[in-house]
């Protein structure tokens, strides 16, 4: 026991706190952080709505589904852990299932992206003339390939 300025200190106890354990994160695709807090399945989870045209040079990253009410222009990029639905023309780059989920889909009123990715599969659309016809289409993965079919 020591006396110091009329204060008596009897005993000091130190609690040893272990350092926090760092968990190694899996590799991600397209720079998309991987978290599965809310996203249980492709039919549910967070959803981001974008109203208006997505212009060239714009990059949208979201850990859920993305719905664009407008066009997606060339030079723009949409990366989503879930599905991507576009109520307009898709002419930019889109990546659905960016966390590696091949069950995701991409749907648009006019599907003509510069590059289309679902999970870890990448494709591009054939070069076609742009006509004014609106043909809703959906892109899905079957047997390791991306298929585009009318909606």
PDB file of C-alpha atoms in Angstrom, residues 4-137:
ATOM      1  CA  UNK A   4       0.261   9.765  -2.224  1.00  0.00           C
ATOM      2  CA  UNK A   5      -1.377  13.131  -1.576  1.00  0.00           C
ATOM      3  CA  UNK A   6      -3.582  11.599   1.056  1.00  0.00           C
ATOM      4  CA  UNK A   7      -4.960   9.038  -1.466  1.00  0.00           C
ATOM      5  CA  UNK A   8      -4.475   5.407  -0.641  1.00  0.00           C
ATOM      6  CA  UNK A   9      -4.049   2.946  -3.521  1.00  0.00           C
ATOM      7  CA  UNK A  10      -4.507  -0.634  -2.457  1.00  0.00           C
ATOM      8  CA  UNK A  11      -4.444  -2.654  -5.671  1.00  0.00           C
ATOM      9  CA  UNK A  12      -4.577  -2.043  -9.468  1.00  0.00           C
ATOM     10  CA  UNK A  13      -6.011  -4.665 -11.796  1.00  0.00           C
ATOM     11  CA  UNK A  14      -5.420  -4.670 -15.539  1.00  0.00           C
ATOM     12  CA  UNK A  15      -7.702  -6.504 -17.912  1.00  0.00           C
ATOM     13  CA  UNK A  16      -6.009  -7.926 -20.993  1.00  0.00           C
ATOM     14  CA  UNK A  17      -8.182  -7.483 -24.082  1.00  0.00           C
ATOM     15  CA  UNK A  18      -7.306  -9.745 -27.009  1.00  0.00           C
ATOM     16  CA  UNK A  19      -6.820  -7.989 -30.359  1.00  0.00           C
ATOM     17  CA  UNK A  20      -9.806  -8.177 -32.742  1.00  0.00           C
ATOM     18  CA  UNK A  21      -9.728 -11.103 -35.138  1.00  0.00           C
ATOM     19  CA  UNK A  22      -9.548 -10.008 -38.763  1.00  0.00           C
ATOM     20  CA  UNK A  23     -11.546 -12.148 -41.147  1.00  0.00           C
ATOM     21  CA  UNK A  24     -10.143 -12.511 -44.630  1.00  0.00           C
ATOM     22  CA  UNK A  25     -12.679 -11.239 -47.145  1.00  0.00           C
ATOM     23  CA  UNK A  26     -13.272 -13.206 -50.353  1.00  0.00           C
ATOM     24  CA  UNK A  27     -12.229 -11.747 -53.684  1.00  0.00           C
ATOM     25  CA  UNK A  28     -14.875  -9.544 -55.199  1.00  0.00           C
ATOM     26  CA  UNK A  29     -15.811  -8.756 -58.751  1.00  0.00           C
ATOM     27  CA  UNK A  30     -15.948  -5.220 -60.196  1.00  0.00           C
ATOM     28  CA  UNK A  31     -14.777  -3.627 -56.948  1.00  0.00           C
ATOM     29  CA  UNK A  32     -18.131  -4.374 -55.313  1.00  0.00           C
ATOM     30  CA  UNK A  33     -17.843  -4.894 -51.552  1.00  0.00           C
ATOM     31  CA  UNK A  34     -19.357  -8.173 -50.444  1.00  0.00           C
ATOM     32  CA  UNK A  35     -21.819  -8.062 -47.557  1.00  0.00           C
ATOM     33  CA  UNK A  36     -24.791 -10.304 -46.999  1.00  0.00           C
ATOM     34  CA  UNK A  37     -26.542  -8.467 -44.203  1.00  0.00           C
ATOM     35  CA  UNK A  38     -29.991  -8.021 -45.745  1.00  0.00           C
ATOM     36  CA  UNK A  39     -29.721  -9.788 -49.072  1.00  0.00           C
ATOM     37  CA  UNK A  40     -31.104 -13.302 -48.563  1.00  0.00           C
ATOM     38  CA  UNK A  41     -32.336 -14.079 -52.068  1.00  0.00           C
ATOM     39  CA  UNK A  42     -32.701 -12.408 -55.460  1.00  0.00           C
ATOM     40  CA  UNK A  43     -36.442 -11.918 -54.985  1.00  0.00           C
ATOM     41  CA  UNK A  44     -35.930  -9.742 -51.914  1.00  0.00           C
ATOM     42  CA  UNK A  45     -33.439  -7.358 -50.419  1.00  0.00           C
ATOM     43  CA  UNK A  46     -32.539  -3.717 -50.839  1.00  0.00           C
ATOM     44  CA  UNK A  47     -33.385  -1.977 -54.093  1.00  0.00           C
ATOM     45  CA  UNK A  48     -32.070   1.265 -55.549  1.00  0.00           C
ATOM     46  CA  UNK A  49     -34.339   3.254 -57.847  1.00  0.00           C
ATOM     47  CA  UNK A  50     -32.780   5.696 -60.298  1.00  0.00           C
ATOM     48  CA  UNK A  51     -35.150   8.084 -61.999  1.00  0.00           C
ATOM     49  CA  UNK A  52     -33.809   9.629 -65.192  1.00  0.00           C
ATOM     50  CA  UNK A  53     -31.104   8.921 -67.739  1.00  0.00           C
ATOM     51  CA  UNK A  54     -27.824   7.397 -66.569  1.00  0.00           C
ATOM     52  CA  UNK A  55     -25.265   9.364 -68.573  1.00  0.00           C
ATOM     53  CA  UNK A  56     -21.883   8.264 -69.881  1.00  0.00           C
ATOM     54  CA  UNK A  57     -19.152   8.377 -67.222  1.00  0.00           C
ATOM     55  CA  UNK A  58     -21.597   7.563 -64.421  1.00  0.00           C
ATOM     56  CA  UNK A  59     -20.871   4.480 -62.324  1.00  0.00           C
ATOM     57  CA  UNK A  60     -23.584   3.036 -60.066  1.00  0.00           C
ATOM     58  CA  UNK A  61     -22.568   0.429 -57.479  1.00  0.00           C
ATOM     59  CA  UNK A  62     -25.186  -1.139 -55.227  1.00  0.00           C
ATOM     60  CA  UNK A  63     -25.396  -4.191 -52.969  1.00  0.00           C
ATOM     61  CA  UNK A  64     -28.888  -5.152 -54.032  1.00  0.00           C
ATOM     62  CA  UNK A  65     -31.234  -4.787 -56.992  1.00  0.00           C
ATOM     63  CA  UNK A  66     -31.083  -1.725 -59.253  1.00  0.00           C
ATOM     64  CA  UNK A  67     -34.093  -0.320 -61.134  1.00  0.00           C
ATOM     65  CA  UNK A  68     -33.543   2.484 -63.657  1.00  0.00           C
ATOM     66  CA  UNK A  69     -36.578   4.408 -64.870  1.00  0.00           C
ATOM     67  CA  UNK A  70     -34.951   5.875 -67.965  1.00  0.00           C
ATOM     68  CA  UNK A  71     -32.157   5.049 -70.396  1.00  0.00           C
ATOM     69  CA  UNK A  72     -28.613   3.883 -69.664  1.00  0.00           C
ATOM     70  CA  UNK A  73     -26.246   5.548 -72.143  1.00  0.00           C
ATOM     71  CA  UNK A  74     -22.948   4.224 -73.549  1.00  0.00           C
ATOM     72  CA  UNK A  75     -20.012   4.878 -71.221  1.00  0.00           C
ATOM     73  CA  UNK A  76     -22.107   4.397 -68.096  1.00  0.00           C
ATOM     74  CA  UNK A  77     -21.767   1.427 -65.766  1.00  0.00           C
ATOM     75  CA  UNK A  78     -24.222  -0.299 -63.432  1.00  0.00           C
ATOM     76  CA  UNK A  79     -22.880  -2.903 -60.993  1.00  0.00           C
ATOM     77  CA  UNK A  80     -25.369  -4.645 -58.685  1.00  0.00           C
ATOM     78  CA  UNK A  81     -25.178  -7.649 -56.386  1.00  0.00           C
ATOM     79  CA  UNK A  82     -28.748  -8.484 -57.419  1.00  0.00           C
ATOM     80  CA  UNK A  83     -30.882  -7.990 -60.512  1.00  0.00           C
ATOM     81  CA  UNK A  84     -30.875  -4.988 -62.860  1.00  0.00           C
ATOM     82  CA  UNK A  85     -34.152  -3.809 -64.412  1.00  0.00           C
ATOM     83  CA  UNK A  86     -34.207  -0.897 -66.869  1.00  0.00           C
ATOM     84  CA  UNK A  87     -37.408   0.781 -68.031  1.00  0.00           C
ATOM     85  CA  UNK A  88     -35.704   2.210 -71.089  1.00  0.00           C
ATOM     86  CA  UNK A  89     -32.817   1.444 -73.441  1.00  0.00           C
ATOM     87  CA  UNK A  90     -29.689  -0.212 -72.052  1.00  0.00           C
ATOM     88  CA  UNK A  91     -26.652   0.870 -74.079  1.00  0.00           C
ATOM     89  CA  UNK A  92     -24.007   1.031 -71.325  1.00  0.00           C
ATOM     90  CA  UNK A  93     -22.187  -1.674 -69.328  1.00  0.00           C
ATOM     91  CA  UNK A  94     -24.199  -3.687 -66.797  1.00  0.00           C
ATOM     92  CA  UNK A  95     -23.139  -6.291 -64.237  1.00  0.00           C
ATOM     93  CA  UNK A  96     -25.853  -8.162 -62.337  1.00  0.00           C
ATOM     94  CA  UNK A  97     -24.931 -10.653 -59.615  1.00  0.00           C
ATOM     95  CA  UNK A  98     -21.618  -8.854 -59.073  1.00  0.00           C
ATOM     96  CA  UNK A  99     -20.915 -10.958 -55.988  1.00  0.00           C
ATOM     97  CA  UNK A 100     -20.732 -14.042 -58.232  1.00  0.00           C
ATOM     98  CA  UNK A 101     -24.438 -14.941 -58.242  1.00  0.00           C
ATOM     99  CA  UNK A 102     -25.349 -16.492 -61.591  1.00  0.00           C
ATOM    100  CA  UNK A 103     -29.059 -16.534 -60.696  1.00  0.00           C
ATOM    101  CA  UNK A 104     -29.325 -12.773 -61.240  1.00  0.00           C
ATOM    102  CA  UNK A 105     -30.904 -11.334 -64.384  1.00  0.00           C
ATOM    103  CA  UNK A 106     -30.880  -8.166 -66.495  1.00  0.00           C
ATOM    104  CA  UNK A 107     -34.102  -6.910 -68.065  1.00  0.00           C
ATOM    105  CA  UNK A 108     -34.635  -3.860 -70.288  1.00  0.00           C
ATOM    106  CA  UNK A 109     -37.108  -2.465 -72.783  1.00  0.00           C
ATOM    107  CA  UNK A 110     -34.236  -2.307 -75.301  1.00  0.00           C
ATOM    108  CA  UNK A 111     -31.242  -4.516 -74.522  1.00  0.00           C
ATOM    109  CA  UNK A 112     -28.132  -3.338 -76.420  1.00  0.00           C
ATOM    110  CA  UNK A 113     -25.340  -3.044 -73.825  1.00  0.00           C
ATOM    111  CA  UNK A 114     -21.679  -2.470 -74.630  1.00  0.00           C
ATOM    112  CA  UNK A 115     -20.943  -5.296 -72.192  1.00  0.00           C
ATOM    113  CA  UNK A 116     -23.244  -7.585 -70.216  1.00  0.00           C
ATOM    114  CA  UNK A 117     -22.098  -9.521 -67.136  1.00  0.00           C
ATOM    115  CA  UNK A 118     -24.025 -11.877 -64.907  1.00  0.00           C
ATOM    116  CA  UNK A 119     -22.031 -13.359 -62.062  1.00  0.00           C
ATOM    117  CA  UNK A 120     -18.634 -14.224 -63.510  1.00  0.00           C
ATOM    118  CA  UNK A 121     -19.827 -14.591 -67.130  1.00  0.00           C
ATOM    119  CA  UNK A 122     -19.147 -11.785 -69.609  1.00  0.00           C
ATOM    120  CA  UNK A 123     -20.611 -11.195 -73.058  1.00  0.00           C
ATOM    121  CA  UNK A 124     -21.367  -8.386 -75.456  1.00  0.00           C
ATOM    122  CA  UNK A 125     -24.290  -7.824 -77.759  1.00  0.00           C
ATOM    123  CA  UNK A 126     -23.914  -8.227 -81.512  1.00  0.00           C
ATOM    124  CA  UNK A 127     -23.603  -5.040 -83.516  1.00  0.00           C
ATOM    125  CA  UNK A 128     -27.056  -4.198 -84.851  1.00  0.00           C
ATOM    126  CA  UNK A 129     -28.676  -1.152 -86.343  1.00  0.00           C
ATOM    127  CA  UNK A 130     -30.681   0.875 -83.884  1.00  0.00           C
ATOM    128  CA  UNK A 131     -34.294   0.933 -84.903  1.00  0.00           C
ATOM    129  CA  UNK A 132     -37.098   2.599 -83.010  1.00  0.00           C
ATOM    130  CA  UNK A 133     -38.710  -0.716 -82.079  1.00  0.00           C
ATOM    131  CA  UNK A 134     -39.030  -1.487 -78.377  1.00  0.00           C
ATOM    132  CA  UNK A 135     -38.625  -5.172 -77.600  1.00  0.00           C
ATOM    133  CA  UNK A 136     -38.491  -5.979 -73.865  1.00  0.00           C
ATOM    134  CA  UNK A 137     -35.835  -8.625 -73.231  1.00  0.00           C
TER     135      UNK A 137
END
